[in-house]
PDB file of N, CA, C and O in Angstrom:
ATOM      1  N   UNK A   1       0.755  -1.172   0.034  1.00  0.00           N
ATOM      2  CA  UNK A   1       0.062   0.027  -0.075  1.00  0.00           C
ATOM      3  C   UNK A   1       0.871   1.179   0.041  1.00  0.00           C
ATOM      4  O   UNK A   1       0.411   2.350  -0.453  1.00  0.00           O
ATOM      5  N   UNK A   2       1.905   1.196   0.716  1.00  0.00           N
ATOM      6  CA  UNK A   2       2.909   2.356   0.817  1.00  0.00           C
ATOM      7  C   UNK A   2       3.618   2.576  -0.586  1.00  0.00           C
ATOM      8  O   UNK A   2       3.717   3.616  -1.072  1.00  0.00           O
ATOM      9  N   UNK A   3       3.791   1.570  -1.126  1.00  0.00           N
ATOM     10  CA  UNK A   3       4.397   1.694  -2.597  1.00  0.00           C
ATOM     11  C   UNK A   3       3.404   2.200  -3.587  1.00  0.00           C
ATOM     12  O   UNK A   3       3.668   3.111  -4.359  1.00  0.00           O
ATOM     13  N   UNK A   4       2.114   1.847  -3.461  1.00  0.00           N
ATOM     14  CA  UNK A   4       1.153   2.327  -4.353  1.00  0.00           C
ATOM     15  C   UNK A   4       0.976   3.843  -4.067  1.00  0.00           C
ATOM     16  O   UNK A   4       0.770   4.597  -5.030  1.00  0.00           O
ATOM     17  N   UNK A   5       1.092   4.229  -2.997  1.00  0.00           N
ATOM     18  CA  UNK A   5       0.852   5.760  -2.673  1.00  0.00           C
ATOM     19  C   UNK A   5       2.022   6.460  -3.251  1.00  0.00           C
ATOM     20  O   UNK A   5       1.895   7.552  -3.672  1.00  0.00           O
ATOM     21  N   UNK A   6       3.073   5.866  -3.396  1.00  0.00           N
ATOM     22  CA  UNK A   6       4.266   6.529  -3.850  1.00  0.00           C
ATOM     23  C   UNK A   6       4.114   6.928  -5.266  1.00  0.00           C
ATOM     24  O   UNK A   6       4.826   7.780  -5.764  1.00  0.00           O
ATOM     25  N   UNK A   7       3.341   6.243  -5.878  1.00  0.00           N
ATOM     26  CA  UNK A   7       2.968   6.551  -7.286  1.00  0.00           C
ATOM     27  C   UNK A   7       2.443   7.956  -7.662  1.00  0.00           C
ATOM     28  O   UNK A   7       2.518   8.509  -8.756  1.00  0.00           O
ATOM     29  N   UNK A   8       2.037   8.502  -6.475  1.00  0.00           N
ATOM     30  CA  UNK A   8       1.417   9.912  -6.515  1.00  0.00           C
ATOM     31  C   UNK A   8       2.416  10.947  -5.915  1.00  0.00           C
ATOM     32  O   UNK A   8       1.938  12.145  -5.649  1.00  0.00           O
ATOM     33  N   UNK A   9       3.400  10.423  -5.502  1.00  0.00           N
ATOM     34  CA  UNK A   9       4.507  11.465  -4.941  1.00  0.00           C
ATOM     35  C   UNK A   9       4.781  12.612  -6.019  1.00  0.00           C
ATOM     36  O   UNK A   9       4.804  12.445  -7.190  1.00  0.00           O
ATOM     37  N   UNK A  10       5.167  13.679  -5.461  1.00  0.00           N
ATOM     38  CA  UNK A  10       5.547  14.844  -6.159  1.00  0.00           C
ATOM     39  C   UNK A  10       6.849  14.961  -6.913  1.00  0.00           C
ATOM     40  O   UNK A  10       7.122  15.568  -7.749  1.00  0.00           O
ATOM     41  N   UNK A  11       7.703  13.902  -6.411  1.00  0.00           N
ATOM     42  CA  UNK A  11       9.014  13.833  -6.913  1.00  0.00           C
ATOM     43  C   UNK A  11       9.144  12.542  -7.828  1.00  0.00           C
ATOM     44  O   UNK A  11       8.669  11.338  -7.448  1.00  0.00           O
ATOM     45  N   UNK A  12       9.490  12.856  -9.106  1.00  0.00           N
ATOM     46  CA  UNK A  12       9.729  11.691 -10.132  1.00  0.00           C
ATOM     47  C   UNK A  12      10.560  10.625  -9.747  1.00  0.00           C
ATOM     48  O   UNK A  12      10.181   9.534  -9.983  1.00  0.00           O
ATOM     49  N   UNK A  13      11.545  11.039  -9.056  1.00  0.00           N
ATOM     50  CA  UNK A  13      12.503   9.865  -8.545  1.00  0.00           C
ATOM     51  C   UNK A  13      11.745   8.891  -7.546  1.00  0.00           C
ATOM     52  O   UNK A  13      12.005   7.670  -7.588  1.00  0.00           O
ATOM     53  N   UNK A  14      10.937   9.489  -6.724  1.00  0.00           N
ATOM     54  CA  UNK A  14      10.176   8.524  -5.770  1.00  0.00           C
ATOM     55  C   UNK A  14       9.116   7.683  -6.692  1.00  0.00           C
ATOM     56  O   UNK A  14       9.109   6.634  -6.431  1.00  0.00           O
ATOM     57  N   UNK A  15       8.484   8.331  -7.621  1.00  0.00           N
ATOM     58  CA  UNK A  15       7.682   7.534  -8.391  1.00  0.00           C
ATOM     59  C   UNK A  15       8.215   6.553  -9.093  1.00  0.00           C
ATOM     60  O   UNK A  15       7.832   5.258  -9.301  1.00  0.00           O
ATOM     61  N   UNK A  16       9.302   6.824  -9.824  1.00  0.00           N
ATOM     62  CA  UNK A  16      10.170   5.848 -10.485  1.00  0.00           C
ATOM     63  C   UNK A  16      10.569   4.558  -9.566  1.00  0.00           C
ATOM     64  O   UNK A  16      10.581   3.514  -9.937  1.00  0.00           O
ATOM     65  N   UNK A  17      11.066   4.982  -8.421  1.00  0.00           N
ATOM     66  CA  UNK A  17      11.424   3.997  -7.507  1.00  0.00           C
ATOM     67  C   UNK A  17      10.371   3.000  -7.102  1.00  0.00           C
ATOM     68  O   UNK A  17      10.426   1.632  -6.973  1.00  0.00           O
ATOM     69  N   UNK A  18       9.268   3.642  -6.912  1.00  0.00           N
ATOM     70  CA  UNK A  18       8.029   2.663  -6.576  1.00  0.00           C
ATOM     71  C   UNK A  18       7.802   1.898  -7.759  1.00  0.00           C
ATOM     72  O   UNK A  18       7.382   0.665  -7.488  1.00  0.00           O
ATOM     73  N   UNK A  19       7.642   2.344  -8.906  1.00  0.00           N
ATOM     74  CA  UNK A  19       7.423   1.416 -10.190  1.00  0.00           C
ATOM     75  C   UNK A  19       8.518   0.366 -10.204  1.00  0.00           C
ATOM     76  O   UNK A  19       8.235  -0.947 -10.390  1.00  0.00           O
ATOM     77  N   UNK A  20       9.901   0.689 -10.110  1.00  0.00           N
ATOM     78  CA  UNK A  20      11.030  -0.317 -10.056  1.00  0.00           C
ATOM     79  C   UNK A  20      10.826  -1.328  -9.017  1.00  0.00           C
ATOM     80  O   UNK A  20      11.219  -2.461  -9.205  1.00  0.00           O
ATOM     81  N   UNK A  21      10.332  -0.923  -7.925  1.00  0.00           N
ATOM     82  CA  UNK A  21      10.229  -1.929  -6.706  1.00  0.00           C
ATOM     83  C   UNK A  21       9.304  -3.011  -7.044  1.00  0.00           C
ATOM     84  O   UNK A  21       9.513  -4.184  -6.742  1.00  0.00           O
ATOM     85  N   UNK A  22       8.223  -2.820  -7.880  1.00  0.00           N
ATOM     86  CA  UNK A  22       7.287  -3.607  -8.324  1.00  0.00           C
ATOM     87  C   UNK A  22       8.050  -4.761  -9.197  1.00  0.00           C
ATOM     88  O   UNK A  22       7.715  -5.850  -9.249  1.00  0.00           O
ATOM     89  N   UNK A  23       8.932  -4.268  -9.971  1.00  0.00           N
ATOM     90  CA  UNK A  23       9.727  -5.029 -11.011  1.00  0.00           C
ATOM     91  C   UNK A  23      10.561  -6.151  -9.986  1.00  0.00           C
ATOM     92  O   UNK A  23      10.730  -7.354 -10.423  1.00  0.00           O
ATOM     93  N   UNK A  24      10.949  -5.626  -8.927  1.00  0.00           N
ATOM     94  CA  UNK A  24      11.809  -6.531  -7.919  1.00  0.00           C
ATOM     95  C   UNK A  24      11.016  -7.511  -7.280  1.00  0.00           C
ATOM     96  O   UNK A  24      11.606  -8.466  -6.816  1.00  0.00           O
ATOM     97  N   UNK A  25       9.760  -7.223  -6.998  1.00  0.00           N
ATOM     98  CA  UNK A  25       8.838  -8.053  -6.031  1.00  0.00           C
ATOM     99  C   UNK A  25       8.393  -9.257  -6.884  1.00  0.00           C
ATOM    100  O   UNK A  25       7.904 -10.227  -6.243  1.00  0.00           O
ATOM    101  N   UNK A  26       8.474  -9.274  -8.267  1.00  0.00           N
ATOM    102  CA  UNK A  26       8.078 -10.413  -8.955  1.00  0.00           C
ATOM    103  C   UNK A  26       6.689 -10.485  -9.448  1.00  0.00           C
ATOM    104  O   UNK A  26       6.055  -9.669  -9.091  1.00  0.00           O
ATOM    105  N   UNK A  27       6.343 -11.754 -10.144  1.00  0.00           N
ATOM    106  CA  UNK A  27       5.069 -11.884 -10.796  1.00  0.00           C
ATOM    107  C   UNK A  27       3.857 -11.857  -9.668  1.00  0.00           C
ATOM    108  O   UNK A  27       2.782 -11.616 -10.146  1.00  0.00           O
ATOM    109  N   UNK A  28       4.090 -12.231  -8.478  1.00  0.00           N
ATOM    110  CA  UNK A  28       2.930 -12.405  -7.555  1.00  0.00           C
ATOM    111  C   UNK A  28       2.227 -11.099  -7.147  1.00  0.00           C
ATOM    112  O   UNK A  28       1.254 -10.984  -6.521  1.00  0.00           O
ATOM    113  N   UNK A  29       2.973  -9.966  -7.426  1.00  0.00           N
ATOM    114  CA  UNK A  29       2.500  -8.619  -7.116  1.00  0.00           C
ATOM    115  C   UNK A  29       1.514  -8.120  -8.109  1.00  0.00           C
ATOM    116  O   UNK A  29       0.943  -6.977  -8.139  1.00  0.00           O
ATOM    117  N   UNK A  30       1.154  -8.901  -9.123  1.00  0.00           N
ATOM    118  CA  UNK A  30       0.358  -8.460 -10.257  1.00  0.00           C
ATOM    119  C   UNK A  30      -1.203  -8.453  -9.918  1.00  0.00           C
ATOM    120  O   UNK A  30      -2.028  -9.263 -10.511  1.00  0.00           O
ATOM    121  N   UNK A  31      -1.412  -7.637  -8.846  1.00  0.00           N
ATOM    122  CA  UNK A  31      -2.896  -7.512  -8.437  1.00  0.00           C
ATOM    123  C   UNK A  31      -3.509  -6.375  -9.245  1.00  0.00           C
ATOM    124  O   UNK A  31      -2.859  -5.650  -9.985  1.00  0.00           O
ATOM    125  N   UNK A  32      -4.807  -6.279  -9.114  1.00  0.00           N
ATOM    126  CA  UNK A  32      -5.517  -5.293  -9.827  1.00  0.00           C
ATOM    127  C   UNK A  32      -4.964  -3.923  -9.549  1.00  0.00           C
ATOM    128  O   UNK A  32      -4.757  -3.100 -10.460  1.00  0.00           O
ATOM    129  N   UNK A  33      -4.994  -3.610  -8.357  1.00  0.00           N
ATOM    130  CA  UNK A  33      -4.479  -2.308  -7.946  1.00  0.00           C
ATOM    131  C   UNK A  33      -2.911  -1.828  -8.396  1.00  0.00           C
ATOM    132  O   UNK A  33      -2.808  -0.664  -8.848  1.00  0.00           O
ATOM    133  N   UNK A  34      -2.111  -2.899  -8.452  1.00  0.00           N
ATOM    134  CA  UNK A  34      -0.697  -2.715  -8.868  1.00  0.00           C
ATOM    135  C   UNK A  34      -0.859  -2.428 -10.455  1.00  0.00           C
ATOM    136  O   UNK A  34      -0.101  -1.593 -10.926  1.00  0.00           O
ATOM    137  N   UNK A  35      -1.478  -3.217 -11.155  1.00  0.00           N
ATOM    138  CA  UNK A  35      -1.584  -3.121 -12.584  1.00  0.00           C
ATOM    139  C   UNK A  35      -2.268  -1.666 -12.955  1.00  0.00           C
ATOM    140  O   UNK A  35      -1.741  -1.124 -13.848  1.00  0.00           O
ATOM    141  N   UNK A  36      -3.287  -1.335 -12.206  1.00  0.00           N
ATOM    142  CA  UNK A  36      -3.854  -0.057 -12.473  1.00  0.00           C
ATOM    143  C   UNK A  36      -2.854   1.197 -12.143  1.00  0.00           C
ATOM    144  O   UNK A  36      -2.742   2.074 -13.053  1.00  0.00           O
ATOM    145  N   UNK A  37      -2.092   0.853 -11.151  1.00  0.00           N
ATOM    146  CA  UNK A  37      -0.865   1.918 -10.863  1.00  0.00           C
ATOM    147  C   UNK A  37       0.081   1.846 -12.076  1.00  0.00           C
ATOM    148  O   UNK A  37       0.445   3.090 -12.328  1.00  0.00           O
ATOM    149  N   UNK A  38       0.469   0.787 -12.439  1.00  0.00           N
ATOM    150  CA  UNK A  38       1.547   0.686 -13.493  1.00  0.00           C
ATOM    151  C   UNK A  38       0.923   1.328 -14.810  1.00  0.00           C
ATOM    152  O   UNK A  38       1.669   2.012 -15.444  1.00  0.00           O
ATOM    153  N   UNK A  39      -0.490   1.089 -15.059  1.00  0.00           N
ATOM    154  CA  UNK A  39      -0.892   1.670 -16.331  1.00  0.00           C
ATOM    155  C   UNK A  39      -1.002   3.136 -15.995  1.00  0.00           C
ATOM    156  O   UNK A  39      -0.671   3.859 -17.195  1.00  0.00           O
ATOM    157  N   UNK A  40      -1.353   3.701 -15.021  1.00  0.00           N
ATOM    158  CA  UNK A  40      -1.382   5.143 -14.841  1.00  0.00           C
ATOM    159  C   UNK A  40      -0.001   5.615 -14.977  1.00  0.00           C
ATOM    160  O   UNK A  40       0.206   6.906 -15.390  1.00  0.00           O
ATOM    161  N   UNK A  41       1.085   4.992 -14.527  1.00  0.00           N
ATOM    162  CA  UNK A  41       2.492   5.466 -14.781  1.00  0.00           C
ATOM    163  C   UNK A  41       2.704   5.728 -16.139  1.00  0.00           C
ATOM    164  O   UNK A  41       3.673   6.381 -16.507  1.00  0.00           O
ATOM    165  N   UNK A  42       2.161   5.006 -17.134  1.00  0.00           N
ATOM    166  CA  UNK A  42       2.419   5.357 -18.457  1.00  0.00           C
ATOM    167  C   UNK A  42       1.977   6.737 -18.870  1.00  0.00           C
ATOM    168  O   UNK A  42       2.446   7.280 -19.864  1.00  0.00           O
ATOM    169  N   UNK A  43       1.251   7.443 -18.100  1.00  0.00           N
ATOM    170  CA  UNK A  43       0.787   8.836 -18.330  1.00  0.00           C
ATOM    171  C   UNK A  43       1.649   9.912 -17.503  1.00  0.00           C
ATOM    172  O   UNK A  43       1.366  10.957 -17.612  1.00  0.00           O
ATOM    173  N   UNK A  44       2.696   9.332 -16.824  1.00  0.00           N
ATOM    174  CA  UNK A  44       3.470  10.199 -16.126  1.00  0.00           C
ATOM    175  C   UNK A  44       4.142  11.297 -16.846  1.00  0.00           C
ATOM    176  O   UNK A  44       4.510  10.978 -18.044  1.00  0.00           O
ATOM    177  N   UNK A  45       4.478  12.459 -16.401  1.00  0.00           N
ATOM    178  CA  UNK A  45       5.082  13.598 -17.113  1.00  0.00           C
ATOM    179  C   UNK A  45       6.534  13.201 -17.462  1.00  0.00           C
ATOM    180  O   UNK A  45       6.957  13.500 -18.571  1.00  0.00           O
ATOM    181  N   UNK A  46       7.163  12.393 -16.638  1.00  0.00           N
ATOM    182  CA  UNK A  46       8.605  12.011 -16.771  1.00  0.00           C
ATOM    183  C   UNK A  46       8.764  10.700 -17.602  1.00  0.00           C
ATOM    184  O   UNK A  46       8.365   9.688 -17.121  1.00  0.00           O
ATOM    185  N   UNK A  47       9.651  10.753 -18.569  1.00  0.00           N
ATOM    186  CA  UNK A  47       9.694   9.452 -19.320  1.00  0.00           C
ATOM    187  C   UNK A  47      10.286   8.341 -18.549  1.00  0.00           C
ATOM    188  O   UNK A  47      10.138   7.242 -18.874  1.00  0.00           O
ATOM    189  N   UNK A  48      11.258   8.786 -17.462  1.00  0.00           N
ATOM    190  CA  UNK A  48      11.872   7.698 -16.828  1.00  0.00           C
ATOM    191  C   UNK A  48      10.746   6.928 -16.122  1.00  0.00           C
ATOM    192  O   UNK A  48      10.940   5.616 -15.954  1.00  0.00           O
ATOM    193  N   UNK A  49       9.930   7.529 -15.618  1.00  0.00           N
ATOM    194  CA  UNK A  49       8.730   6.821 -14.858  1.00  0.00           C
ATOM    195  C   UNK A  49       8.034   5.761 -15.894  1.00  0.00           C
ATOM    196  O   UNK A  49       7.751   4.779 -15.620  1.00  0.00           O
ATOM    197  N   UNK A  50       7.791   6.331 -17.085  1.00  0.00           N
ATOM    198  CA  UNK A  50       7.010   5.665 -18.059  1.00  0.00           C
ATOM    199  C   UNK A  50       7.940   4.471 -18.621  1.00  0.00           C
ATOM    200  O   UNK A  50       7.138   3.342 -18.634  1.00  0.00           O
ATOM    201  N   UNK A  51       9.079   4.509 -18.788  1.00  0.00           N
ATOM    202  CA  UNK A  51      10.086   3.515 -19.054  1.00  0.00           C
ATOM    203  C   UNK A  51      10.133   2.425 -18.205  1.00  0.00           C
ATOM    204  O   UNK A  51       9.907   1.287 -18.232  1.00  0.00           O
ATOM    205  N   UNK A  52      10.164   2.805 -16.740  1.00  0.00           N
ATOM    206  CA  UNK A  52      10.185   1.872 -15.665  1.00  0.00           C
ATOM    207  C   UNK A  52       8.860   0.916 -15.626  1.00  0.00           C
ATOM    208  O   UNK A  52       8.939  -0.080 -15.261  1.00  0.00           O
ATOM    209  N   UNK A  53       7.737   1.828 -15.994  1.00  0.00           N
ATOM    210  CA  UNK A  53       6.545   1.061 -15.860  1.00  0.00           C
ATOM    211  C   UNK A  53       6.546   0.128 -16.937  1.00  0.00           C
ATOM    212  O   UNK A  53       6.040  -1.217 -16.704  1.00  0.00           O
ATOM    213  N   UNK A  54       6.978   0.192 -17.934  1.00  0.00           N
ATOM    214  CA  UNK A  54       6.924  -0.744 -19.395  1.00  0.00           C
ATOM    215  C   UNK A  54       7.916  -1.966 -18.946  1.00  0.00           C
ATOM    216  O   UNK A  54       7.329  -2.940 -18.990  1.00  0.00           O
ATOM    217  N   UNK A  55       9.031  -1.475 -18.192  1.00  0.00           N
ATOM    218  CA  UNK A  55       9.799  -2.617 -17.886  1.00  0.00           C
ATOM    219  C   UNK A  55       9.383  -3.446 -16.724  1.00  0.00           C
ATOM    220  O   UNK A  55       9.562  -4.674 -16.685  1.00  0.00           O
ATOM    221  N   UNK A  56       8.466  -2.821 -15.664  1.00  0.00           N
ATOM    222  CA  UNK A  56       7.924  -3.593 -14.632  1.00  0.00           C
ATOM    223  C   UNK A  56       7.017  -4.663 -15.141  1.00  0.00           C
ATOM    224  O   UNK A  56       6.861  -5.759 -14.540  1.00  0.00           O
ATOM    225  N   UNK A  57       6.143  -4.289 -16.260  1.00  0.00           N
ATOM    226  CA  UNK A  57       5.309  -5.340 -16.816  1.00  0.00           C
ATOM    227  C   UNK A  57       5.970  -6.551 -17.281  1.00  0.00           C
ATOM    228  O   UNK A  57       5.370  -7.722 -17.289  1.00  0.00           O
ATOM    229  N   UNK A  58       7.272  -6.550 -17.617  1.00  0.00           N
ATOM    230  CA  UNK A  58       8.063  -7.841 -18.065  1.00  0.00           C
ATOM    231  C   UNK A  58       8.297  -8.641 -16.910  1.00  0.00           C
ATOM    232  O   UNK A  58       8.628  -9.875 -17.007  1.00  0.00           O
ATOM    233  N   UNK A  59       8.160  -8.124 -15.857  1.00  0.00           N
ATOM    234  CA  UNK A  59       8.408  -9.030 -14.599  1.00  0.00           C
ATOM    235  C   UNK A  59       7.186  -9.518 -14.013  1.00  0.00           C
ATOM    236  O   UNK A  59       7.382 -10.081 -12.822  1.00  0.00           O
ATOM    237  N   UNK A  60       6.089  -9.064 -14.416  1.00  0.00           N
ATOM    238  CA  UNK A  60       4.818  -9.571 -13.762  1.00  0.00           C
ATOM    239  C   UNK A  60       4.416 -10.717 -14.559  1.00  0.00           C
ATOM    240  O   UNK A  60       4.808 -11.185 -15.378  1.00  0.00           O
ATOM    241  N   UNK A  61       3.485 -11.428 -13.741  1.00  0.00           N
ATOM    242  CA  UNK A  61       2.794 -12.626 -14.257  1.00  0.00           C
ATOM    243  C   UNK A  61       2.317 -12.356 -15.641  1.00  0.00           C
ATOM    244  O   UNK A  61       1.625 -11.406 -15.822  1.00  0.00           O
ATOM    245  N   UNK A  62       2.451 -13.423 -16.521  1.00  0.00           N
ATOM    246  CA  UNK A  62       1.922 -13.189 -17.978  1.00  0.00           C
ATOM    247  C   UNK A  62       0.252 -12.888 -17.992  1.00  0.00           C
ATOM    248  O   UNK A  62      -0.002 -12.412 -19.012  1.00  0.00           O
ATOM    249  N   UNK A  63      -0.275 -13.452 -17.041  1.00  0.00           N
ATOM    250  CA  UNK A  63      -1.786 -13.187 -16.934  1.00  0.00           C
ATOM    251  C   UNK A  63      -2.048 -11.702 -16.855  1.00  0.00           C
ATOM    252  O   UNK A  63      -3.117 -11.263 -16.984  1.00  0.00           O
ATOM    253  N   UNK A  64      -1.021 -11.007 -16.413  1.00  0.00           N
ATOM    254  CA  UNK A  64      -1.318  -9.401 -16.331  1.00  0.00           C
ATOM    255  C   UNK A  64      -1.437  -8.779 -17.781  1.00  0.00           C
ATOM    256  O   UNK A  64      -1.672  -7.559 -17.884  1.00  0.00           O
ATOM    257  N   UNK A  65      -1.117  -9.558 -18.776  1.00  0.00           N
ATOM    258  CA  UNK A  65      -0.963  -9.101 -20.167  1.00  0.00           C
ATOM    259  C   UNK A  65      -2.503  -8.984 -20.683  1.00  0.00           C
ATOM    260  O   UNK A  65      -2.704  -9.677 -21.713  1.00  0.00           O
ATOM    261  N   UNK A  66      -3.238  -8.167 -20.062  1.00  0.00           N
ATOM    262  CA  UNK A  66      -4.715  -8.166 -20.479  1.00  0.00           C
ATOM    263  C   UNK A  66      -4.776  -7.100 -21.741  1.00  0.00           C
ATOM    264  O   UNK A  66      -3.719  -6.448 -22.025  1.00  0.00           O
ATOM    265  N   UNK A  67      -5.918  -7.044 -22.388  1.00  0.00           N
ATOM    266  CA  UNK A  67      -6.016  -6.148 -23.452  1.00  0.00           C
ATOM    267  C   UNK A  67      -5.719  -4.569 -23.132  1.00  0.00           C
ATOM    268  O   UNK A  67      -4.885  -3.982 -23.916  1.00  0.00           O
ATOM    269  N   UNK A  68      -6.140  -4.087 -22.072  1.00  0.00           N
ATOM    270  CA  UNK A  68      -5.798  -2.861 -21.731  1.00  0.00           C
ATOM    271  C   UNK A  68      -4.206  -2.615 -21.270  1.00  0.00           C
ATOM    272  O   UNK A  68      -3.626  -1.434 -21.839  1.00  0.00           O
ATOM    273  N   UNK A  69      -3.850  -3.404 -20.780  1.00  0.00           N
ATOM    274  CA  UNK A  69      -2.160  -3.481 -20.611  1.00  0.00           C
ATOM    275  C   UNK A  69      -1.389  -3.485 -21.974  1.00  0.00           C
ATOM    276  O   UNK A  69      -0.676  -2.741 -22.282  1.00  0.00           O
ATOM    277  N   UNK A  70      -1.894  -4.344 -22.824  1.00  0.00           N
ATOM    278  CA  UNK A  70      -1.243  -4.511 -24.231  1.00  0.00           C
ATOM    279  C   UNK A  70      -1.404  -3.148 -25.029  1.00  0.00           C
ATOM    280  O   UNK A  70      -0.541  -2.728 -25.514  1.00  0.00           O
ATOM    281  N   UNK A  71      -2.624  -2.705 -24.837  1.00  0.00           N
ATOM    282  CA  UNK A  71      -2.891  -1.407 -25.603  1.00  0.00           C
ATOM    283  C   UNK A  71      -2.008  -0.234 -25.054  1.00  0.00           C
ATOM    284  O   UNK A  71      -1.328   0.651 -25.924  1.00  0.00           O
ATOM    285  N   UNK A  72      -1.833  -0.270 -23.846  1.00  0.00           N
ATOM    286  CA  UNK A  72      -1.162   0.682 -23.105  1.00  0.00           C
ATOM    287  C   UNK A  72       0.368   0.710 -23.523  1.00  0.00           C
ATOM    288  O   UNK A  72       1.267   1.609 -23.681  1.00  0.00           O
ATOM    289  N   UNK A  73       0.932  -0.607 -23.519  1.00  0.00           N
ATOM    290  CA  UNK A  73       2.395  -0.862 -24.009  1.00  0.00           C
ATOM    291  C   UNK A  73       2.502  -0.444 -25.377  1.00  0.00           C
ATOM    292  O   UNK A  73       3.569   0.196 -25.663  1.00  0.00           O
ATOM    293  N   UNK A  74       1.604  -0.733 -26.247  1.00  0.00           N
ATOM    294  CA  UNK A  74       1.796  -0.426 -27.643  1.00  0.00           C
ATOM    295  C   UNK A  74       1.815   1.134 -27.808  1.00  0.00           C
ATOM    296  O   UNK A  74       2.564   1.642 -28.604  1.00  0.00           O
ATOM    297  N   UNK A  75       0.900   1.754 -27.067  1.00  0.00           N
ATOM    298  CA  UNK A  75       0.874   3.330 -26.994  1.00  0.00           C
ATOM    299  C   UNK A  75       2.332   3.814 -26.529  1.00  0.00           C
ATOM    300  O   UNK A  75       2.638   4.761 -27.142  1.00  0.00           O
ATOM    301  N   UNK A  76       2.786   3.201 -25.480  1.00  0.00           N
ATOM    302  CA  UNK A  76       3.967   3.876 -25.002  1.00  0.00           C
ATOM    303  C   UNK A  76       5.137   3.588 -26.091  1.00  0.00           C
ATOM    304  O   UNK A  76       6.014   4.315 -25.987  1.00  0.00           O
ATOM    305  N   UNK A  77       5.099   2.519 -26.775  1.00  0.00           N
ATOM    306  CA  UNK A  77       6.042   2.226 -27.844  1.00  0.00           C
ATOM    307  C   UNK A  77       6.045   3.292 -28.811  1.00  0.00           C
ATOM    308  O   UNK A  77       7.068   3.639 -29.382  1.00  0.00           O
ATOM    309  N   UNK A  78       4.856   3.851 -29.081  1.00  0.00           N
ATOM    310  CA  UNK A  78       4.706   4.977 -30.112  1.00  0.00           C
ATOM    311  C   UNK A  78       5.296   6.341 -29.652  1.00  0.00           C
ATOM    312  O   UNK A  78       5.733   7.106 -30.515  1.00  0.00           O
ATOM    313  N   UNK A  79       5.385   6.429 -28.390  1.00  0.00           N
ATOM    314  CA  UNK A  79       5.968   7.643 -27.598  1.00  0.00           C
ATOM    315  C   UNK A  79       7.423   7.442 -27.641  1.00  0.00           C
ATOM    316  O   UNK A  79       7.997   6.579 -27.063  1.00  0.00           O
ATOM    317  N   UNK A  80       8.232   8.266 -28.392  1.00  0.00           N
ATOM    318  CA  UNK A  80       9.642   7.861 -28.610  1.00  0.00           C
ATOM    319  C   UNK A  80      10.504   8.418 -27.496  1.00  0.00           C
ATOM    320  O   UNK A  80      11.645   8.494 -27.545  1.00  0.00           O
ATOM    321  N   UNK A  81       9.840   9.082 -26.537  1.00  0.00           N
ATOM    322  CA  UNK A  81      10.787   9.491 -25.359  1.00  0.00           C
ATOM    323  C   UNK A  81      11.327   8.517 -24.704  1.00  0.00           C
ATOM    324  O   UNK A  81      10.608   7.602 -24.088  1.00  0.00           O
TER     325      UNK A  81
END
């Protein structure tokens, strides 16, 4: 829960660290709130946070690759930052 609240921190480094933490926690953290938070990170102002979110999905359970997740990843790929 503390990590999820860090997604809304005013500092981009804190948001990026929170996103990266989910990468290190492994596939079992692929809960609905975590997936929603990672999807919202694709809209972050800072590209480092968006990149970290894309990388985090690679470490989640493959079942997390739902249609909205795939659509968000494809959209992120179109963003060249």
